[in-house]
mmCIF file of C-alpha atoms in Angstrom:
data_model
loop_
_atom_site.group_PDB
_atom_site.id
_atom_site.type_symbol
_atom_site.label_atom_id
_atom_site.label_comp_id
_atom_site.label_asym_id
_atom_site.label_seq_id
_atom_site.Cartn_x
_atom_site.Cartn_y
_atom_site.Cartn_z
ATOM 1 C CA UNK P 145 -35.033 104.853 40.138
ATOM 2 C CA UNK P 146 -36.011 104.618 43.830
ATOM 3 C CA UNK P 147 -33.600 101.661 45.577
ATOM 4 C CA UNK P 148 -36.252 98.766 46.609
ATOM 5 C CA UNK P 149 -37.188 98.288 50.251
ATOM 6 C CA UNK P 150 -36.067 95.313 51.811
ATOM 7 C CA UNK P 151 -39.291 92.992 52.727
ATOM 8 C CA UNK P 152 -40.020 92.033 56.244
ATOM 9 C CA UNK P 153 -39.171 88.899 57.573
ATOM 10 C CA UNK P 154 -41.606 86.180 57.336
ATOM 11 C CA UNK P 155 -39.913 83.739 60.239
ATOM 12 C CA UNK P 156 -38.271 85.207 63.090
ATOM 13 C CA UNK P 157 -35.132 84.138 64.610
ATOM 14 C CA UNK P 158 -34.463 80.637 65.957
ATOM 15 C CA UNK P 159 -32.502 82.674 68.603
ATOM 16 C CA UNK P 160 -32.103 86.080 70.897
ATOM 17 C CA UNK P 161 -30.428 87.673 73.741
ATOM 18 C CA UNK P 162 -33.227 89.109 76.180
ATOM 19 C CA UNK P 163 -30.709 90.661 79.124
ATOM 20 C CA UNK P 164 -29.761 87.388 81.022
ATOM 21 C CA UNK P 165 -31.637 85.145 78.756
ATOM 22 C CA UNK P 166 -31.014 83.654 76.143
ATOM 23 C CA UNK P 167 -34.759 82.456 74.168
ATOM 24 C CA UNK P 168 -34.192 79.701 71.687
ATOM 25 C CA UNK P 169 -36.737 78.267 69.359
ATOM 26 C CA UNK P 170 -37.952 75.009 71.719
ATOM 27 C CA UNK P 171 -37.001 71.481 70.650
ATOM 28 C CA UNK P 172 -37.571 68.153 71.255
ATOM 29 C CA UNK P 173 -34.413 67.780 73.681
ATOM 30 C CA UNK P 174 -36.468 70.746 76.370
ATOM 31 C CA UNK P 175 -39.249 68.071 76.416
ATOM 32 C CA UNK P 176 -38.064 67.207 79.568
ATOM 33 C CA UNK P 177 -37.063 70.020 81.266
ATOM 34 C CA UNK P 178 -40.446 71.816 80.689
ATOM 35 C CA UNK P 179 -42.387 68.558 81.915
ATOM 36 C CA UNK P 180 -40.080 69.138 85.008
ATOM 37 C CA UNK P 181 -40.608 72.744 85.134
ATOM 38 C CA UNK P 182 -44.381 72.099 84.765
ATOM 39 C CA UNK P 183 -44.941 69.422 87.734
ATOM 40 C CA UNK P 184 -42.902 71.736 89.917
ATOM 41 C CA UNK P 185 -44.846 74.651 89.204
ATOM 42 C CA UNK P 186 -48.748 72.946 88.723
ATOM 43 C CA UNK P 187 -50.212 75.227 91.678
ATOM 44 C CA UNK P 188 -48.613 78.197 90.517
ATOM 45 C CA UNK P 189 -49.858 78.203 87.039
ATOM 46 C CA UNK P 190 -52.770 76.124 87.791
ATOM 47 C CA UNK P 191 -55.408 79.311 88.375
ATOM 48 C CA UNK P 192 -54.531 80.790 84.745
ATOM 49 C CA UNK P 193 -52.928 78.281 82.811
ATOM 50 C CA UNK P 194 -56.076 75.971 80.903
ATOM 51 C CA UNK P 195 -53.356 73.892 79.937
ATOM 52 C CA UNK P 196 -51.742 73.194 83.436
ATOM 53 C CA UNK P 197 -52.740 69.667 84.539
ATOM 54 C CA UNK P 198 -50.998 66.641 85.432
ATOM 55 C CA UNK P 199 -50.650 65.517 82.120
ATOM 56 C CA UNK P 200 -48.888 68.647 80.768
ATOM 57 C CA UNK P 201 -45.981 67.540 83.247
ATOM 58 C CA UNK P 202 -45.525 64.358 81.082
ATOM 59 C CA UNK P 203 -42.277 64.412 78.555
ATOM 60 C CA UNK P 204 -44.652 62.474 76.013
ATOM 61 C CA UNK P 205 -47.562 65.597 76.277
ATOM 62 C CA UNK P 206 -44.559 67.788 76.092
ATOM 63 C CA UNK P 207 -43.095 66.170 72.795
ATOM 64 C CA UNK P 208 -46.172 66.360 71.149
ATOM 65 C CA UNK P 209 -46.181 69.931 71.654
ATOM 66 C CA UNK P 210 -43.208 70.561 70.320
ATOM 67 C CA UNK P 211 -44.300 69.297 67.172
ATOM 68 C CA UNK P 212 -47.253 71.044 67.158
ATOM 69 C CA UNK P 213 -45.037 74.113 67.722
ATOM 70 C CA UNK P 214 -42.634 73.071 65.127
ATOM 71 C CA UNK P 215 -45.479 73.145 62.618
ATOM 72 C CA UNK P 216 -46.601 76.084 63.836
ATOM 73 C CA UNK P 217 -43.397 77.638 63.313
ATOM 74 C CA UNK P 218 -42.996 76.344 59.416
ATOM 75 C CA UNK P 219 -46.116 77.890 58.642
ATOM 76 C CA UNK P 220 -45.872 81.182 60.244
ATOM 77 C CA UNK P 221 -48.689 81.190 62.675
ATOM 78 C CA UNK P 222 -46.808 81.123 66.061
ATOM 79 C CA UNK P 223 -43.524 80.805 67.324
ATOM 80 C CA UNK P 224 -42.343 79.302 70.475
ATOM 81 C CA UNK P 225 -39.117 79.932 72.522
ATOM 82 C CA UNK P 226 -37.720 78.135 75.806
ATOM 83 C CA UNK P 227 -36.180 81.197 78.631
ATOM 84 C CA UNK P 228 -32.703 80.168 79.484
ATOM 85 C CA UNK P 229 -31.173 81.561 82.020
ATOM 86 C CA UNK P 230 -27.456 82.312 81.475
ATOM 87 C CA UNK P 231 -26.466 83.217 84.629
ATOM 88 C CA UNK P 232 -27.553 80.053 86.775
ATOM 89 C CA UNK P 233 -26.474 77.565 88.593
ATOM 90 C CA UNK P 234 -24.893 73.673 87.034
ATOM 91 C CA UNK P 235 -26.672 72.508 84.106
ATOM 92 C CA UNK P 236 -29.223 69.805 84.293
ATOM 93 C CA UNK P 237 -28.373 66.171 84.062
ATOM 94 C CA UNK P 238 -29.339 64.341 81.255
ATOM 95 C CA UNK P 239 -33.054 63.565 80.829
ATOM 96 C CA UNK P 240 -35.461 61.483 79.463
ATOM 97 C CA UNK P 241 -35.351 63.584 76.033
ATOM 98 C CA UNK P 242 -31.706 62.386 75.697
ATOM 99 C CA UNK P 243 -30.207 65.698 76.400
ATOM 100 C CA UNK P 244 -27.012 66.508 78.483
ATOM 101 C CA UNK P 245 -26.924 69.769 80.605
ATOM 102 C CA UNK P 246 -28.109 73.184 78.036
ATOM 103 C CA UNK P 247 -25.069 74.603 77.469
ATOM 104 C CA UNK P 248 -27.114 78.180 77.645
ATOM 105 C CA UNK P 249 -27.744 77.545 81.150
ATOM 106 C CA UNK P 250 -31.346 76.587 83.131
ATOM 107 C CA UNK P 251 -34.745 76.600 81.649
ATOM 108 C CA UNK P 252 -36.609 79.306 82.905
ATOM 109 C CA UNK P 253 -40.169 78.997 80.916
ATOM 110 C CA UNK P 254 -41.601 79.772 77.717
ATOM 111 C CA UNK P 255 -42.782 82.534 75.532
ATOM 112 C CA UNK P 256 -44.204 82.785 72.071
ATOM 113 C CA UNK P 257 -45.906 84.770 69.533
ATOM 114 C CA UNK P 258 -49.101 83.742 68.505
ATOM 115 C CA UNK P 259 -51.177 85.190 64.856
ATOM 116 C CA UNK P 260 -54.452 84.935 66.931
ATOM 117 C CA UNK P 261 -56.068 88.272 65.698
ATOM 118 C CA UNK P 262 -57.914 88.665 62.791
ATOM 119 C CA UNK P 263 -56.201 92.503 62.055
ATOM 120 C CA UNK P 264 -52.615 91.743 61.961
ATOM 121 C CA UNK P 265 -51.860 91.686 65.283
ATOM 122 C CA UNK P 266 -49.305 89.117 67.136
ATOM 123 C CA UNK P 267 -50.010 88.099 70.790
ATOM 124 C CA UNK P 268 -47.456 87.369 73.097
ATOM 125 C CA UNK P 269 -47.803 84.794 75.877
ATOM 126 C CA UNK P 270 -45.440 83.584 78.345
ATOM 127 C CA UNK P 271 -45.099 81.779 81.569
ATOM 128 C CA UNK P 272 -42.036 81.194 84.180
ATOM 129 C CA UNK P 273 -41.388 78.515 86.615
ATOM 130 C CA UNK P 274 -42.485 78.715 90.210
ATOM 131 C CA UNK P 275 -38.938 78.795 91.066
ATOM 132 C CA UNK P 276 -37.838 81.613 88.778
ATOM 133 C CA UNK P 277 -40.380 84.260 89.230
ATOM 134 C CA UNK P 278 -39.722 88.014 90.231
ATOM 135 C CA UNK P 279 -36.541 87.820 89.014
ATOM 136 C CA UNK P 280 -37.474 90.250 85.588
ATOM 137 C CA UNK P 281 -37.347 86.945 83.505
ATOM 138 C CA UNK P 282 -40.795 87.821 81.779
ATOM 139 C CA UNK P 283 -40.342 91.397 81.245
ATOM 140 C CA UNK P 284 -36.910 91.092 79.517
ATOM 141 C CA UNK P 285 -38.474 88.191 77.289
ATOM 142 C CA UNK P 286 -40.923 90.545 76.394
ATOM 143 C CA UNK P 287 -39.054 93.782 75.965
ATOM 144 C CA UNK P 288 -36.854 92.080 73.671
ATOM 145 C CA UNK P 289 -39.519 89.957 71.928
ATOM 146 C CA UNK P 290 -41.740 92.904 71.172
ATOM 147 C CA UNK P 291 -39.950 94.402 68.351
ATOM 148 C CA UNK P 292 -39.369 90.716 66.851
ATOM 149 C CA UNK P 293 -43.086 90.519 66.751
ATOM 150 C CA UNK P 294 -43.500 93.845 64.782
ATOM 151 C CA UNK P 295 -41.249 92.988 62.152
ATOM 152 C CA UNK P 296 -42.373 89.572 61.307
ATOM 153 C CA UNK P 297 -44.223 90.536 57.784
ATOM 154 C CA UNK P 298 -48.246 91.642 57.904
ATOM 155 C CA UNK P 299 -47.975 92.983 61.825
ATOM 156 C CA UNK P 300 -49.062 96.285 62.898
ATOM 157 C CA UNK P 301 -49.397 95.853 66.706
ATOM 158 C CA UNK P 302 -48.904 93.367 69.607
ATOM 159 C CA UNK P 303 -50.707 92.353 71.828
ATOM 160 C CA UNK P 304 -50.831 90.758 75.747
ATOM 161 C CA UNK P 305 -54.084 89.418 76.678
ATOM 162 C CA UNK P 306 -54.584 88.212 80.601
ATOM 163 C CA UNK P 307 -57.696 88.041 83.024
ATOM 164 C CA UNK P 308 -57.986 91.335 85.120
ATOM 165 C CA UNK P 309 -57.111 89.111 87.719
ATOM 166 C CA UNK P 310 -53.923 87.800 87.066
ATOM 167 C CA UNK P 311 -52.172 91.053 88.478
ATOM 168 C CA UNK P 312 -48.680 89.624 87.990
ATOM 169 C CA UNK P 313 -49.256 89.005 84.502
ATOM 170 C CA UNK P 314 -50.379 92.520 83.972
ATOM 171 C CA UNK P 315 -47.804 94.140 85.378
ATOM 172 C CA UNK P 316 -45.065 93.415 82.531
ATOM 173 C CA UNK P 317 -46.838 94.981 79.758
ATOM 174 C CA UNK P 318 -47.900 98.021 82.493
ATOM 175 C CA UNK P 319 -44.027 98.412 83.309
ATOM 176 C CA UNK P 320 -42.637 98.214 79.246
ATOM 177 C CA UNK P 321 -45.520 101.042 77.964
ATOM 178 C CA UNK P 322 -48.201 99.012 76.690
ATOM 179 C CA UNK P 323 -51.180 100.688 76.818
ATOM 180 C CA UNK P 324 -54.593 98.862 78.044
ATOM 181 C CA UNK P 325 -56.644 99.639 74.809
ATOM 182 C CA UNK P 326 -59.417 97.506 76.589
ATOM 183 C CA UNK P 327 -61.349 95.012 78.655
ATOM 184 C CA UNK P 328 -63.768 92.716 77.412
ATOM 185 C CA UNK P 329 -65.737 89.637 78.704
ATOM 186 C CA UNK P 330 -64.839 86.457 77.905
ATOM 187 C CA UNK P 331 -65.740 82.436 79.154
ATOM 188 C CA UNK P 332 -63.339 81.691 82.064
ATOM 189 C CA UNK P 333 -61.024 79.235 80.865
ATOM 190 C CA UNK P 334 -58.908 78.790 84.377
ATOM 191 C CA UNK P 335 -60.114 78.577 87.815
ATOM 192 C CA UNK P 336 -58.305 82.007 89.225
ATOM 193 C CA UNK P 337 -59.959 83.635 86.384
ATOM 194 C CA UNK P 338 -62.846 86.309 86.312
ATOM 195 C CA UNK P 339 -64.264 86.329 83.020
ATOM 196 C CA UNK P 340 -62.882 90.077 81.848
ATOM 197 C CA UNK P 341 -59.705 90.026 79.917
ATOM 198 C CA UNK P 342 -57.597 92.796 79.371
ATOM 199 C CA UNK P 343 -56.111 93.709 75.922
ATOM 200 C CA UNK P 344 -52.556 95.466 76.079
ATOM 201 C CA UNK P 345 -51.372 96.794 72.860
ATOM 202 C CA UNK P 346 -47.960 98.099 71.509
ATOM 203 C CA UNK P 347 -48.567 99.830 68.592
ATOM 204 C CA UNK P 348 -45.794 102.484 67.346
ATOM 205 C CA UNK P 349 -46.658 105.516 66.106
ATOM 206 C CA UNK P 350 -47.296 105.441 62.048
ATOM 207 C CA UNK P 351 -47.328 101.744 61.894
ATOM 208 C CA UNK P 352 -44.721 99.113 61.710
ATOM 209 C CA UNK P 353 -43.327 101.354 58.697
ATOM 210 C CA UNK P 354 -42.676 104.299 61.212
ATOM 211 C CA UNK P 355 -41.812 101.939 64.006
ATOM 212 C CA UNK P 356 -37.822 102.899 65.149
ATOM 213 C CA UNK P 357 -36.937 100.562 68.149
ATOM 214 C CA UNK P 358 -34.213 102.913 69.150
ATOM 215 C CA UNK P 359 -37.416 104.164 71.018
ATOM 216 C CA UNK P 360 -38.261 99.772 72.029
ATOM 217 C CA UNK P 361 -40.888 99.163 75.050
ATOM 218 C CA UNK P 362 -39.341 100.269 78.007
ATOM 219 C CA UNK P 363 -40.251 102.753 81.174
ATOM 220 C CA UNK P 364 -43.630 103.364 82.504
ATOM 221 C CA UNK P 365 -47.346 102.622 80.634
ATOM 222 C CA UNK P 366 -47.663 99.601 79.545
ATOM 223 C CA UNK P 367 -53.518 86.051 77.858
ATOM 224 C CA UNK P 368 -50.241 85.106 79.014
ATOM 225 C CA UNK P 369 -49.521 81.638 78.511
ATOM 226 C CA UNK P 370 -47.491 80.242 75.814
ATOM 227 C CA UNK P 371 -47.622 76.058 75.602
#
C-alpha cells in the first residue's frame, strides 16, 4: 500500500531566517516603525510605489493595514512580513504602537506574497527603506522567500512583476535566476513608471512536485511593492 504524501502547506510560516534578516509575519506593534520608515523614504519610493503618499507615513494608515494583512493572511490570499535586520545598530525606542526596541534588531522594509494570478502563481513584492538599500536586503528576502512561495498548497510558479523602468527592482530577480518570461503594457500606476511591466518567473523544472530547493534561486538569470 503506497505510504501517503504529506499535503502542502496551506499558511506559511509566521517566521524565517533570510541571511542577516530575520522576516516576521507584520503586527500591529511595526505600525510605527514602518510609518517611520515610510516618511523617511517618501521620495525614494514615491516614483513606483502607488501607495507612497503622506498618508501611508501615518501609524493609524499603517494599523489599518495590518489588519487588512492579517485577514489576508487567515484566508490564504497574501502574506506579509516586516525585514529585520539582525545585525544593526540599538533598537528603536518605544513608539506610538506601544512597542519597546524589536528584539530582532531594525526594520528594514517589507515583503509579501500575494495570490494575484489567476493560474496558481504567487507574486512577490517588496520594498526597503531609503536608508537600507544596496545592502542585499531584498535579494536575500527573496532568495529565501521563493521556495516558501512554491510550497504554499495550489502554486506552480512565482512571480516578480516591476515597470521596465524600475532597474533596481529588476535586478534581484535578474541576479537569483528568474527568467523574464515577458513584458506587457499596463496603466501607469506611479509617476517613475512607463507603462510596460515585466513578468519574472521561477518556475522549477516538473512543477512544484519536481521542485528540490537544494538547487533554490541563486547565481545568474533571473511589481515590487508589498504594503
Amino acid at each position: 500500500m503506497p505510504v501517503p504524501m504529506p499535503s502542502r502547506p496551506a499558511l506559511p510560516p509566521e517566521q524565517v531566517v533570510a541571511g542577516p534578516l530575520v522576516l516576521r509575519r507584520v503586527h500591529a506593534d511595526d505600525a510605527g516603525a514602518i510609518a517611520v520608515a515610510v516618511r523617511a523614504s517618501l521620495e525614494h519610493l514615491r516614483p513606483w510605489m502607488p501607495w507612497a503618499t503622506p498618508e501611508a507615513a501615518d501609524i493609524r494608515t499603517q494599523l489599518l493595514r495590518v489588519a487588512e494583512a492579517d485577514e489576508l493572511w487567515e484566508t490564504g490570499a497574501g502574506f506579509i512580513y516586516v525585514m529585520i535586520a539582525g545585525d544593526s545598530a540599538p533598537a528603536r525606542p518605544p513608539g506610538p504602537a506601544g512597542r519597546g526596541g524589536d528584539p530582532d534588531g531594525e526594520f528594514v522594509g517589507t515583503i509579501g506574497m500575494h495570490r494575484r494570478a489567476t493560474d496558481n502563481a504567487v507574486e512577490i513584492g517588496y520594498w526597503i527603506a531609503s536608508a537600507k538599500t544596496r545592502r542585499g536586503y531584498a535579494t536575500a528576502a527573496v532568495r529565501v522567500l521563493t521556495p516558501v512561495a512554491l510550497e504554499l498548497s495550489g502554486t506552480r510558479r512565482v512571480e516578480i512583476h516591476c515597470d521596465v523602468a524600475n532597474t533596481a527592482s529588476a535586478a534581484i530577480p535578474r541576479k537569483l535566476g528568474y527568467r523574464l518570461d515577458r513584458v506587457e503594457a499596463h496603466e501607469r500606476e506611479a509617476p517613475g513608471e512607463r507603462g510596460r511591466r515585466m513578468i519574472w518567473v521561477w518556475d522549477p523544472p516538473g512543477g512544484p512536485a519536481g521542485a528540490q530547493w537544494s538547487t533554490r534561486p541563486a547565481g545568474r538569470a533571473a511589481r515590487a511593492g508589498s504594503r
